[in-house]
């Protein structure tokens, strides 16, 4: 009397399909995160370049700009530079978080690939055994 592997085969086929769907969703998330990270990095770079010009702007407005007006202007430029620097730092922290999430999703996708590979090998074994039983 031979063993019927059809329930194992069916179960593994469903598991592989589920893992494949989950992996596809994770890969989509990775793609979206990478695209958005690229956009954020581009904006951060533009703002960083703009920040570098603030001192040049401040120095250009020097000759006829003296007294309290000069002090007020310098103070406002300093506050603006501080706010922009804070935004740049916060944005870099967000980029770092995105990188961590991408790494986590990449590991999950890799684990699912390994699981699918193992399940597929087991499935092939069960199919082989089922075919041997049917002979």
mmCIF file of C-alpha atoms in Angstrom:
data_model
loop_
_atom_site.group_PDB
_atom_site.id
_atom_site.type_symbol
_atom_site.label_atom_id
_atom_site.label_comp_id
_atom_site.label_asym_id
_atom_site.label_seq_id
_atom_site.Cartn_x
_atom_site.Cartn_y
_atom_site.Cartn_z
ATOM 1 C CA UNK A 1 0.000 0.000 0.000
ATOM 2 C CA UNK A 2 1.414 3.353 -1.026
ATOM 3 C CA UNK A 3 1.099 6.743 0.599
ATOM 4 C CA UNK A 4 -0.885 9.515 -1.121
ATOM 5 C CA UNK A 5 1.163 12.743 -1.204
ATOM 6 C CA UNK A 6 -1.553 14.840 -2.852
ATOM 7 C CA UNK A 7 -2.399 16.822 0.304
ATOM 8 C CA UNK A 8 1.289 17.664 0.865
ATOM 9 C CA UNK A 9 1.650 18.625 -2.790
ATOM 10 C CA UNK A 10 -1.422 20.851 -2.642
ATOM 11 C CA UNK A 11 -0.282 22.463 0.617
ATOM 12 C CA UNK A 12 3.218 23.176 -0.709
ATOM 13 C CA UNK A 13 1.842 24.616 -3.951
ATOM 14 C CA UNK A 14 -0.295 27.013 -1.913
ATOM 15 C CA UNK A 15 2.610 27.922 0.362
ATOM 16 C CA UNK A 16 4.864 28.631 -2.608
ATOM 17 C CA UNK A 17 2.168 30.764 -4.243
ATOM 18 C CA UNK A 18 1.629 32.706 -0.995
ATOM 19 C CA UNK A 19 5.362 33.277 -0.526
ATOM 20 C CA UNK A 20 5.675 34.377 -4.141
ATOM 21 C CA UNK A 21 2.853 36.912 -3.752
ATOM 22 C CA UNK A 22 4.327 38.203 -0.504
ATOM 23 C CA UNK A 23 7.786 38.498 -2.072
ATOM 24 C CA UNK A 24 6.335 40.390 -5.043
ATOM 25 C CA UNK A 25 4.644 42.860 -2.683
ATOM 26 C CA UNK A 26 7.879 43.339 -0.754
ATOM 27 C CA UNK A 27 9.832 43.942 -3.965
ATOM 28 C CA UNK A 28 7.261 46.575 -4.963
ATOM 29 C CA UNK A 29 7.709 48.281 -1.583
ATOM 30 C CA UNK A 30 11.485 48.235 -2.027
ATOM 31 C CA UNK A 31 11.125 49.805 -5.463
ATOM 32 C CA UNK A 32 8.859 52.580 -4.164
ATOM 33 C CA UNK A 33 11.172 53.264 -1.227
ATOM 34 C CA UNK A 34 14.213 53.486 -3.508
ATOM 35 C CA UNK A 35 12.430 55.856 -5.898
ATOM 36 C CA UNK A 36 11.240 58.099 -3.078
ATOM 37 C CA UNK A 37 14.644 58.010 -1.389
ATOM 38 C CA UNK A 38 16.220 59.177 -4.628
ATOM 39 C CA UNK A 39 13.775 62.094 -4.841
ATOM 40 C CA UNK A 40 14.409 63.049 -1.223
ATOM 41 C CA UNK A 41 18.183 62.879 -1.687
ATOM 42 C CA UNK A 42 17.908 65.087 -4.758
ATOM 43 C CA UNK A 43 15.903 67.723 -2.853
ATOM 44 C CA UNK A 44 18.278 67.518 0.105
ATOM 45 C CA UNK A 45 21.245 68.068 -2.190
ATOM 46 C CA UNK A 46 19.585 71.123 -3.761
ATOM 47 C CA UNK A 47 18.815 72.606 -0.344
ATOM 48 C CA UNK A 48 22.372 71.879 0.852
ATOM 49 C CA UNK A 49 23.770 73.676 -2.179
ATOM 50 C CA UNK A 50 21.462 76.614 -1.495
ATOM 51 C CA UNK A 51 22.603 76.706 2.125
ATOM 52 C CA UNK A 52 26.197 77.016 0.962
ATOM 53 C CA UNK A 53 25.309 80.259 -0.847
ATOM 54 C CA UNK A 54 23.886 82.015 2.237
ATOM 55 C CA UNK A 55 27.266 83.259 3.434
ATOM 56 C CA UNK A 56 28.054 84.605 -0.034
ATOM 57 C CA UNK A 57 24.728 86.457 -0.083
ATOM 58 C CA UNK A 58 25.385 87.787 3.398
ATOM 59 C CA UNK A 59 28.846 89.032 2.419
ATOM 60 C CA UNK A 60 27.639 90.681 -0.819
ATOM 61 C CA UNK A 61 25.263 92.858 1.119
ATOM 62 C CA UNK A 62 28.039 94.497 3.114
ATOM 63 C CA UNK A 63 28.966 97.920 1.747
ATOM 64 C CA UNK A 64 25.811 100.000 2.304
ATOM 65 C CA UNK A 65 24.348 97.742 4.944
ATOM 66 C CA UNK A 66 25.452 98.829 8.409
ATOM 67 C CA UNK A 67 24.158 99.301 11.924
ATOM 68 C CA UNK A 68 20.997 97.672 13.217
ATOM 69 C CA UNK A 69 19.822 96.738 9.730
ATOM 70 C CA UNK A 70 23.039 94.789 9.256
ATOM 71 C CA UNK A 71 22.622 93.106 12.639
ATOM 72 C CA UNK A 72 18.983 92.233 11.890
ATOM 73 C CA UNK A 73 19.936 90.848 8.491
ATOM 74 C CA UNK A 74 22.800 88.805 9.940
ATOM 75 C CA UNK A 75 20.503 87.498 12.668
ATOM 76 C CA UNK A 76 17.851 86.451 10.150
ATOM 77 C CA UNK A 77 20.412 84.742 7.927
ATOM 78 C CA UNK A 78 21.761 82.903 10.966
ATOM 79 C CA UNK A 79 18.256 81.775 11.975
ATOM 80 C CA UNK A 80 17.516 80.684 8.417
ATOM 81 C CA UNK A 81 20.771 78.739 8.202
ATOM 82 C CA UNK A 82 19.943 77.046 11.508
ATOM 83 C CA UNK A 83 16.464 76.074 10.339
ATOM 84 C CA UNK A 84 17.753 74.784 7.007
ATOM 85 C CA UNK A 85 20.564 72.849 8.693
ATOM 86 C CA UNK A 86 18.027 71.317 11.066
ATOM 87 C CA UNK A 87 15.846 70.315 8.088
ATOM 88 C CA UNK A 88 18.861 68.791 6.321
ATOM 89 C CA UNK A 89 19.759 66.774 9.427
ATOM 90 C CA UNK A 90 16.170 65.630 9.880
ATOM 91 C CA UNK A 91 15.979 64.678 6.220
ATOM 92 C CA UNK A 92 19.206 62.673 6.523
ATOM 93 C CA UNK A 93 17.714 60.848 9.513
ATOM 94 C CA UNK A 94 14.680 60.006 7.383
ATOM 95 C CA UNK A 95 16.935 58.779 4.568
ATOM 96 C CA UNK A 96 18.734 56.566 7.087
ATOM 97 C CA UNK A 97 15.377 55.156 8.229
ATOM 98 C CA UNK A 98 14.428 54.470 4.614
ATOM 99 C CA UNK A 99 17.744 52.659 4.113
ATOM 100 C CA UNK A 100 17.038 50.543 7.194
ATOM 101 C CA UNK A 101 13.561 49.701 5.905
ATOM 102 C CA UNK A 102 14.979 48.781 2.495
ATOM 103 C CA UNK A 103 17.521 46.498 4.199
ATOM 104 C CA UNK A 104 14.767 44.871 6.273
ATOM 105 C CA UNK A 105 12.563 44.312 3.220
ATOM 106 C CA UNK A 106 15.531 42.996 1.229
ATOM 107 C CA UNK A 107 16.259 40.461 3.977
ATOM 108 C CA UNK A 108 12.578 39.443 4.064
ATOM 109 C CA UNK A 109 12.530 38.986 0.288
ATOM 110 C CA UNK A 110 15.702 36.917 0.492
ATOM 111 C CA UNK A 111 14.242 34.746 3.250
ATOM 112 C CA UNK A 112 11.111 34.205 1.192
ATOM 113 C CA UNK A 113 13.244 33.187 -1.794
ATOM 114 C CA UNK A 114 15.061 30.666 0.363
ATOM 115 C CA UNK A 115 11.748 29.377 1.715
ATOM 116 C CA UNK A 116 10.325 29.090 -1.788
ATOM 117 C CA UNK A 117 13.404 27.213 -2.948
ATOM 118 C CA UNK A 118 13.203 24.768 -0.058
ATOM 119 C CA UNK A 119 9.449 24.300 -0.508
ATOM 120 C CA UNK A 120 9.934 23.764 -4.233
ATOM 121 C CA UNK A 121 12.554 21.063 -3.613
ATOM 122 C CA UNK A 122 10.235 19.370 -1.148
ATOM 123 C CA UNK A 123 7.357 19.677 -3.610
ATOM 124 C CA UNK A 124 9.437 18.073 -6.349
ATOM 125 C CA UNK A 125 10.267 15.219 -3.988
ATOM 126 C CA UNK A 126 6.584 14.677 -3.145
ATOM 127 C CA UNK A 127 5.619 14.790 -6.828
ATOM 128 C CA UNK A 128 8.329 12.244 -7.580
ATOM 129 C CA UNK A 129 7.143 9.991 -4.739
ATOM 130 C CA UNK A 130 3.524 10.345 -5.859
ATOM 131 C CA UNK A 131 4.519 9.368 -9.402
ATOM 132 C CA UNK A 132 6.432 6.359 -8.056
ATOM 133 C CA UNK A 133 3.339 5.274 -6.150
ATOM 134 C CA UNK A 134 1.195 5.537 -9.278
ATOM 135 C CA UNK A 135 3.410 3.163 -11.265
#
